[in-house]
Amino acid sequence: MLKQAKNNIVFVVLSLLLLVLLVLIGPMNAFQHGYYANEVDVSTILKDDLAGTYDLIKSEYTTTFIPAKKHMTGVEVYIVKQDSTQGSLILTIEDSNGKIIDHSEVEVSNVKSDTWYKFYTKAKYKIGGQYTLHISASGTNGSITLQKATTSYMSEENRSGEALLSFAYKKSTFSIGERALICMLIFSFWMILLARQLKNSKSCTLKLIGICGVLVTFLSWNYFFNSIDKSNISFDYFQADSEALNTSIIYAEKDVNYYSDDKVNKYGLARYSTIAGEYYGWVTAFVTDDNWDNGYSREETAILLSDNPYTAKVAMVGNKLQFQNGDILKISKVSKENGNIKINFENGNISLEKNGSLRFATFLDSDGNTLPKGSLNSYVSQYGLQGKIFRLVFRVLHNGELVVRLSQLMVSLFLAITVVLLCALIKKKYNMLMASCFFLVLWLSPWVVNFARNLYWVEFTWFIPMVIGLFCSVHIESKKVRIISYFLTFIAILIKCLCGYEYISTIMMGLITFLLADLLQSLISKDKEKAILIFRTTFIIGTFAIIGFLSAVCMHAQLRGDGNILEGLVTIFKNDVLRRTSGADLNVFASNLWDSINASKWEVLCNYFHFNTEIITGIPGKLFQVMCFIPLGIFIYDYSKKVVNLKDVSLYVITFLTSISWIVLAKSHSYIHTHISFVLWYFGYVQVCLYIIFKKFIQVIKRTDLEN
């Protein structure tokens, strides 16, 4: 009894500590640090926008401001002074009632000239609250002034001010992703503690939930942050151009006024283009060479812009362009030049130094009315279900950066849950070693990690069908499970195809991988009754997968054919299917696709045996071919000893065919997309190869120990 009481006290204390930590990191977000401001680089401000100075020797400067964020920690002031100036620089802040809540004073001799001086504040400020700021000088001689500028350079906190000010805030020590995952880890540990404390029929379930929570957290952390493989330098911007098809709506909404085609609300994905070019997830630079300086001609009154849907609409003779410095010139000529649009103006002398960056220029119509700032154009090659969901979340939260990070966290979390379910089922059907190999590979593969949080690829949708097929394989004798599996298969394949058709042959093969392996094994072992059951189940589940695929295609075709499904199907086949597979007419497609259409399937397949990354962290890609052939050597050796394992052989063959199915069937797509399609090897093949190698190694070690 005494021991039990002691255990109860320890459990309660630990639970309270974990609860406090959970609340501090989660809802309260109590851990903050630093002094972060977004000050303007004064050297980049156009001369016409510098509105003189405010002399603090004559009088104090007074303005109001409204904090835009929590945890305001300071005010930055741009100071211009003589080096010999002496005296004090004073900052005072009053609340809406006129009460002084902050006061700072510094010797002017300690302040550098032509620099942002950082005042630290100690009071607590409320978002949306109005405060009065006083800046003054006392006992000074010489000169000390504040730099004034036009309102376009004012901070959002001080829109009506004259002097350049910047407001500093503390940053959260933990990002929203870190907070969510740390909270999940804390909760999972508590579940394990609770299971140990209860020691009843429910304790095993609670312990299992806790352990799964820990595993999901570890996987999610690596998927979201790439915390293990620092040599994976492509992680931060991997497939940013594809992800931009999802996030383009954010940049369009920021510009408020933009063009959009009549299909943009029907399709989920779109590409946004502006004067700077089409948005691919990074900032596009204007042309700079012997003839052009950041888009400005070095020889004539002309600029060079990207030829995109937006510039095609607004770059017209008779329209005007208002530059960053306010100058307005009329367009006299528009011509194409090396994939760009060259725009000539009637008169004037323009340059980067005088007129500012073209990124801030604005098109006007012939009457001088401001035209939209961008164009949002539908991406019609996919239905875009993931984009529709993303837009819905964005319209609810209205915070672009938060929506992106939360969405990336969720898809990472869904993939982690899928992987844990897959490994748990593999452990149940096979053994812990194979489950560990699957977990290790899907945790440490640079390819799986790179795709994991991408909002276009939504990688978790690739592996859910494999989980369903494995679940059906484990419980093949249960009619109820088989029926549930058929329904889930339809839903999973439908959702995957509505998010994109890429890798669909491999994904559908992944669905039946374990069923096919069982079928092959039962045929070899001549278990006729089991073979018939597995074949029937495989056929039905495959049929439901095809129905899910065709349903998605028809939904897409209805959009593509403007309501005419048959016409849409023809368009999809001609424009999307043929250029990714074989049999395309070279006359129909652009010359940059000819090589991929002409390439042989053998040539394409051979390319995918030469890894340009590590297989998993710590195993170099040059060992991939060795890893592929070692299991074959093991099979030959075991066959000679008459101990060959049919399960291993079946899995090796089926997972190999699963992985290469897309490479071969979508040959043209695979030829071009070597920068992404190596991920296909991770639909079981790499895992099974490592499993067979590790299994044989363990057998040899055990045999050696017995002989000794």
GROMACS .gro file of C-alpha atoms in nm, residues 526-534:
model
    9
  526LYS     CA    1  -0.030  -2.518  -5.422
  527ASP     CA    2  -0.282  -2.397  -5.161
  528LYS     CA    3  -0.572  -2.386  -5.408
  529GLU     CA    4  -0.845  -2.274  -5.167
  530LYS     CA    5  -0.644  -1.984  -5.031
  531ALA     CA    6  -0.526  -1.887  -5.380
  532ILE     CA    7  -0.886  -1.860  -5.501
  533LEU     CA    8  -0.984  -1.642  -5.202
  534ILE     CA    9  -0.684  -1.412  -5.248
   0.00000   0.00000   0.00000
